[in-house]
Coordinates of C-alpha atoms in Angstrom, one line a residue:
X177 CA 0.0 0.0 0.0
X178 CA 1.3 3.5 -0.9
X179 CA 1.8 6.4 1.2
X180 CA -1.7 8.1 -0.4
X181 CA -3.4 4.8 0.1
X182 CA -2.6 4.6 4.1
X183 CA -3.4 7.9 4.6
X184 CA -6.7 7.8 2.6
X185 CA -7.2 5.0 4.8
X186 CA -6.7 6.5 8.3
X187 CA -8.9 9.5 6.9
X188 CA -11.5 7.0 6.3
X189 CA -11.2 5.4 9.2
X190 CA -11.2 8.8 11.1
X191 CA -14.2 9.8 9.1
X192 CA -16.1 6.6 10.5
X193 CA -15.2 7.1 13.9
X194 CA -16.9 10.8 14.0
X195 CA -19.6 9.6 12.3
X196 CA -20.3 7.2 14.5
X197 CA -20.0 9.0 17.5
X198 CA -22.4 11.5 16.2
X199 CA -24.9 8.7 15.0
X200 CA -24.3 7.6 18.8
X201 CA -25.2 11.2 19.7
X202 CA -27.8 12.6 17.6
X203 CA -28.6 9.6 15.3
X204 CA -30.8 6.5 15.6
X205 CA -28.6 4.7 18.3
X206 CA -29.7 8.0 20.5
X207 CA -33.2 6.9 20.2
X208 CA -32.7 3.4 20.7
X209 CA -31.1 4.6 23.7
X210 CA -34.1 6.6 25.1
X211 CA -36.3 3.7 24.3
X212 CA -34.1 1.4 26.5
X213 CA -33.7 4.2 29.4
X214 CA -37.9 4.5 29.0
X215 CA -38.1 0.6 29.4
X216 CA -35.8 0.4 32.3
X217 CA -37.2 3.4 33.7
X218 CA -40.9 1.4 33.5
X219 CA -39.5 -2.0 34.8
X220 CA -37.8 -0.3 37.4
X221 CA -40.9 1.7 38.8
X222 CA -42.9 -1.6 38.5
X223 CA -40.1 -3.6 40.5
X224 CA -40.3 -0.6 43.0
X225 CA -44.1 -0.6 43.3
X226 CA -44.4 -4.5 44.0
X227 CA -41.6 -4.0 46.4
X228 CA -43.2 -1.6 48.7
X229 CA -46.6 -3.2 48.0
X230 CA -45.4 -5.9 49.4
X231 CA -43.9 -4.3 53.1
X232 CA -47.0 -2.3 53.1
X233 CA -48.8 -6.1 53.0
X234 CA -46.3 -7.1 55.4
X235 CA -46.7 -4.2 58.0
X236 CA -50.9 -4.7 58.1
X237 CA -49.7 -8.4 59.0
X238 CA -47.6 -7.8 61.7
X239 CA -50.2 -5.1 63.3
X240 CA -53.0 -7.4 62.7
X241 CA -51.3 -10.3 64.5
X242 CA -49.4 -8.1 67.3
X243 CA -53.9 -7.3 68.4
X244 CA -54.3 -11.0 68.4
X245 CA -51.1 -11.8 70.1
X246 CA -47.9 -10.9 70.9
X247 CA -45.2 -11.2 69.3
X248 CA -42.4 -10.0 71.4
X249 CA -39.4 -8.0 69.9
X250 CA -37.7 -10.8 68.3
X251 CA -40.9 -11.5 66.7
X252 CA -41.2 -8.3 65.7
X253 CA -37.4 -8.2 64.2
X254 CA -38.0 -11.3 62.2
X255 CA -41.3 -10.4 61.1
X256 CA -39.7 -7.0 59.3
X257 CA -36.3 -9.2 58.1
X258 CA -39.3 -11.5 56.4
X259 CA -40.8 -8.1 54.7
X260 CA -37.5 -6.6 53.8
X261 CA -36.6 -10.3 52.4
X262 CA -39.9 -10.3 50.6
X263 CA -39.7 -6.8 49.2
X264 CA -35.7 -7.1 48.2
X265 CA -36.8 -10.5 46.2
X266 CA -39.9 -8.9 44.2
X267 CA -37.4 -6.0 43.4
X268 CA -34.9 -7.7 41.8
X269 CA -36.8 -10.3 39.9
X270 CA -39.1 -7.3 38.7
X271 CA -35.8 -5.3 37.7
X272 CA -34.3 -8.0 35.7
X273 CA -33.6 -7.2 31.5
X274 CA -36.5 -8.9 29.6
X275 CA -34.2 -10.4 26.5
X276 CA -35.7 -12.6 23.8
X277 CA -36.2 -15.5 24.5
X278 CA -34.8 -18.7 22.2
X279 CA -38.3 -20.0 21.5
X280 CA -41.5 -18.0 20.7
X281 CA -43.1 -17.5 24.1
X282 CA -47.2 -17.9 23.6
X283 CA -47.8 -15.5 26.5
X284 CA -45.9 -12.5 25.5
X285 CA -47.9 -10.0 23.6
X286 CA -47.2 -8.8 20.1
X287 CA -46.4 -5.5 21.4
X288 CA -43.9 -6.4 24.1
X289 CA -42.3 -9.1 21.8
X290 CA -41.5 -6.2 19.5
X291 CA -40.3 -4.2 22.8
X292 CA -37.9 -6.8 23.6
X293 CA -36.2 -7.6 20.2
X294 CA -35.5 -3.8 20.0
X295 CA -33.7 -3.9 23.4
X296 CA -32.0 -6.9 22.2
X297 CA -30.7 -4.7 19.2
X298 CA -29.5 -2.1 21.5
X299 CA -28.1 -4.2 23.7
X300 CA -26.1 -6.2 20.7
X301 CA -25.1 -3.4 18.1
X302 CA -21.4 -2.5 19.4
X303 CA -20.5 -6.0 19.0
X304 CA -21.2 -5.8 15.1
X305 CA -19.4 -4.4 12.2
X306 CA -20.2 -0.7 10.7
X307 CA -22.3 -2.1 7.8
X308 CA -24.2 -4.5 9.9
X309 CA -24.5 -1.6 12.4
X310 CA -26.1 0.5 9.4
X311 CA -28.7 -2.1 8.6
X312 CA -29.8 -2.9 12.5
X313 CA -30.2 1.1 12.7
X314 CA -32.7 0.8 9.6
X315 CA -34.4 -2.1 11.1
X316 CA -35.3 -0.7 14.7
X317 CA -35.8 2.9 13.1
X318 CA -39.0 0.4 11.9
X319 CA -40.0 -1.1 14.5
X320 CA -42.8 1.7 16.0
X321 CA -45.0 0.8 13.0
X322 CA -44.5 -2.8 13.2
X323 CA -45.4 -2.6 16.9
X324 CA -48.6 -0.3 16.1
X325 CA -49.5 -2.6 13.9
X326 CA -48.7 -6.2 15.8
X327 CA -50.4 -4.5 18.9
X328 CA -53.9 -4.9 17.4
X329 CA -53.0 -8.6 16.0
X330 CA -53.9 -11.8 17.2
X331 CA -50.7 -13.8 18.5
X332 CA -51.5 -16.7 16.3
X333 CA -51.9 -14.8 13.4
X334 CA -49.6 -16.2 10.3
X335 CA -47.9 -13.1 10.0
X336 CA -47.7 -12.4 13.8
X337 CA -46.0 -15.4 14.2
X338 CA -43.3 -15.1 11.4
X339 CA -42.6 -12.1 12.8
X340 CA -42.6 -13.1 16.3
X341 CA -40.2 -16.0 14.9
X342 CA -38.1 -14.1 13.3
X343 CA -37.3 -11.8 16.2
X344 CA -37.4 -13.9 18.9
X345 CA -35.2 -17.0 17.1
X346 CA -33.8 -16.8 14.0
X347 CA -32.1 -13.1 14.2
X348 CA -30.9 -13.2 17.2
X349 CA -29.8 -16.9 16.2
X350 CA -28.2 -15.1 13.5
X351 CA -26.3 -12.5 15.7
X352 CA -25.5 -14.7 18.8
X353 CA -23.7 -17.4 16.5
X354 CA -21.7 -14.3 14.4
X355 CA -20.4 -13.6 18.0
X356 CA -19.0 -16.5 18.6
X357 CA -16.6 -16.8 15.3
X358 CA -12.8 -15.6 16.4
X359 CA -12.5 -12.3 14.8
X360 CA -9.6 -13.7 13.1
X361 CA -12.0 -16.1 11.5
X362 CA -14.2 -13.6 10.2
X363 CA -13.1 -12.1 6.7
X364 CA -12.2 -15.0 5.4
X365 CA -13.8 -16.1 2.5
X366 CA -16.6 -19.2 2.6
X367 CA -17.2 -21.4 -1.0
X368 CA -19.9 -18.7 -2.4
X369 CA -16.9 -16.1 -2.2
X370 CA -18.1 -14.2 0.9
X371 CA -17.0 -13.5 4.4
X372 CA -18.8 -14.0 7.7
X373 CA -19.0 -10.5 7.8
X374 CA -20.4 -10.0 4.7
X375 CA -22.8 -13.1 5.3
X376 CA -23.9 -11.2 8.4
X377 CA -24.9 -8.1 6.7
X378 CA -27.0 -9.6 3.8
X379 CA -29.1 -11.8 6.8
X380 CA -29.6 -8.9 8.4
X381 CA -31.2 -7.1 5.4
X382 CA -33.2 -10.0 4.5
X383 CA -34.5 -10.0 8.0
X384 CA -35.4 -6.0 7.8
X385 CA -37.2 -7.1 4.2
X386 CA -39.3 -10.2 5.9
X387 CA -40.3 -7.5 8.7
X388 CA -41.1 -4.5 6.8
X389 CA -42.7 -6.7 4.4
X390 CA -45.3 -8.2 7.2
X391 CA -45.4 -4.6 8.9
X392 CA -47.1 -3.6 5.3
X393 CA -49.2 -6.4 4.9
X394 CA -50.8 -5.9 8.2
X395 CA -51.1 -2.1 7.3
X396 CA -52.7 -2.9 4.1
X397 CA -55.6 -4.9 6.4
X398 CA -56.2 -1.7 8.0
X399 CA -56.5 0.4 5.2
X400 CA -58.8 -2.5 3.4
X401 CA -61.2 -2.4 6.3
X402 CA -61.0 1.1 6.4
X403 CA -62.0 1.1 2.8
X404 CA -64.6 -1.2 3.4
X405 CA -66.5 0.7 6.0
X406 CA -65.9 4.2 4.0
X407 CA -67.8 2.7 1.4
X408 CA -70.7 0.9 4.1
X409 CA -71.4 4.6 5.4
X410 CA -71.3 6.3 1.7
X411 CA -73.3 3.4 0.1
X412 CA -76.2 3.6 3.0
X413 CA -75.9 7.5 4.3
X414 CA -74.9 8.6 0.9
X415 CA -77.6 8.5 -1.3
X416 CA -79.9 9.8 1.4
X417 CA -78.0 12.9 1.4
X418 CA -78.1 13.6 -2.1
X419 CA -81.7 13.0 -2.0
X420 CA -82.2 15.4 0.4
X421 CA -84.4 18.7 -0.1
X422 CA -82.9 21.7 0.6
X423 CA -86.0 23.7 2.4
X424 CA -85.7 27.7 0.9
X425 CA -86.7 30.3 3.2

């Protein structure tokens, strides 16, 4: 490589460094960022809630029993290590990450399904390439209308479920198993004349095309029964409208 060549190359390189940083900043990994802070913000007000739910719960117990009969200071003591116990467990199981799971739970909602697999992305994006990074940004800057639109559809749905399969399984099947290749391993080329890198980047697109692709067929239901009823209300209001004398003064 000439001298031109490498610096060209460190200017590049530069170049990508900046950008990302201000992608991190100002771009679409800032608002996958918010989105995760908002979900942790939630799961941590829930895990707070159930926690002093619970000593609440606890306390009423203890006063109700000391009426009936005492219960002494050491009763007393263990009875609030028991609450504290109690409240410190519901905390941190309630604060725990939800991740997506490796099979298609049946009792997680469309919507949180959706939820999860964009935390997932967050949570997975600095271990990827710049390319694969580009397409992951594409595919969560997505996911709101895919989310609108799973929302209001049946879990068992054909297209609710390839989507559900897709994010909870096969991409992050996808990612997971790109992780564990040695770096070293990684631009080499396979027998169709592409790297694991490259390999990565064309899944990943394919996966954004299968999900935008479901995201617009459910959208097109909406605007077909939107249609639909449009033309119930014209067809039987309509014509009684049109009919309609207008009274003169």
């Amino acid at each position: 490589m000439s001298e031109t060549d490498e610096k060209v190359s460190k200017a590049l390189a530069r170049f990508d460094r900046v950008m990302t940083v201000i992608d991190e900043r100002e771009g679409p990994v800032a608002m996958q960022a918010r989105r995760e802070r908002q979900r942790s913000l939630r799961r941590y007000g829930r895990a707070t809630r159930n926690a002093v739910f619970a000593l609440l719960i606890s306390s009423i117990a203890v006063i109700l029993i000391g009426l009936v009969t005492p219960i002494g200071l050491f009763g007393f003591l263990g009875a609030v290590m028991l609450a504290v116990a109690i409240a410190g467990l519901l905390f941190f199981w309630g604060s725990r990450e939800e991740t997506a799971l490796p099979t298609v739970p049946k009792d997680v909602p469309n919507g949180e399904m959706v939820q999860r697999f964009d935390s997932y992305l967050y949570r997975s994006r600095r271990a990827l390439p710049a390319p694969a990074q580009t397409v992951i940004d594409a595919i969560t800057a997505e996911l709101g209308t895919l989310k609108q639109t799973l929302e209001r559809t049946d879990t068992l749905d054909p297209d609710a479920q390839d989507a559900r399969r897709l994010m909870s399984v096969h991409l992050p099947g996808l990612i997971d198993r790109y992780a564990n290749v040695p770096p070293a391993f990684r631009r080499e080329v396979d027998a169709e004349g592409k790297t694991v890198d490259q390999r990565l980047v064309e899944s990943l697109q394919a996966s954004r095309v299968a999900l935008g692709e479901v995201s617009e067929r459910l959208a097109k239901r909406d605007m077909d029964a939107f249609e639909t009823q449009g033309r119930f209300i014209e067809s039987k209001y309509g014509q009684a409208d049109d009919g309609a004398e207008v009274t003169k003064p």
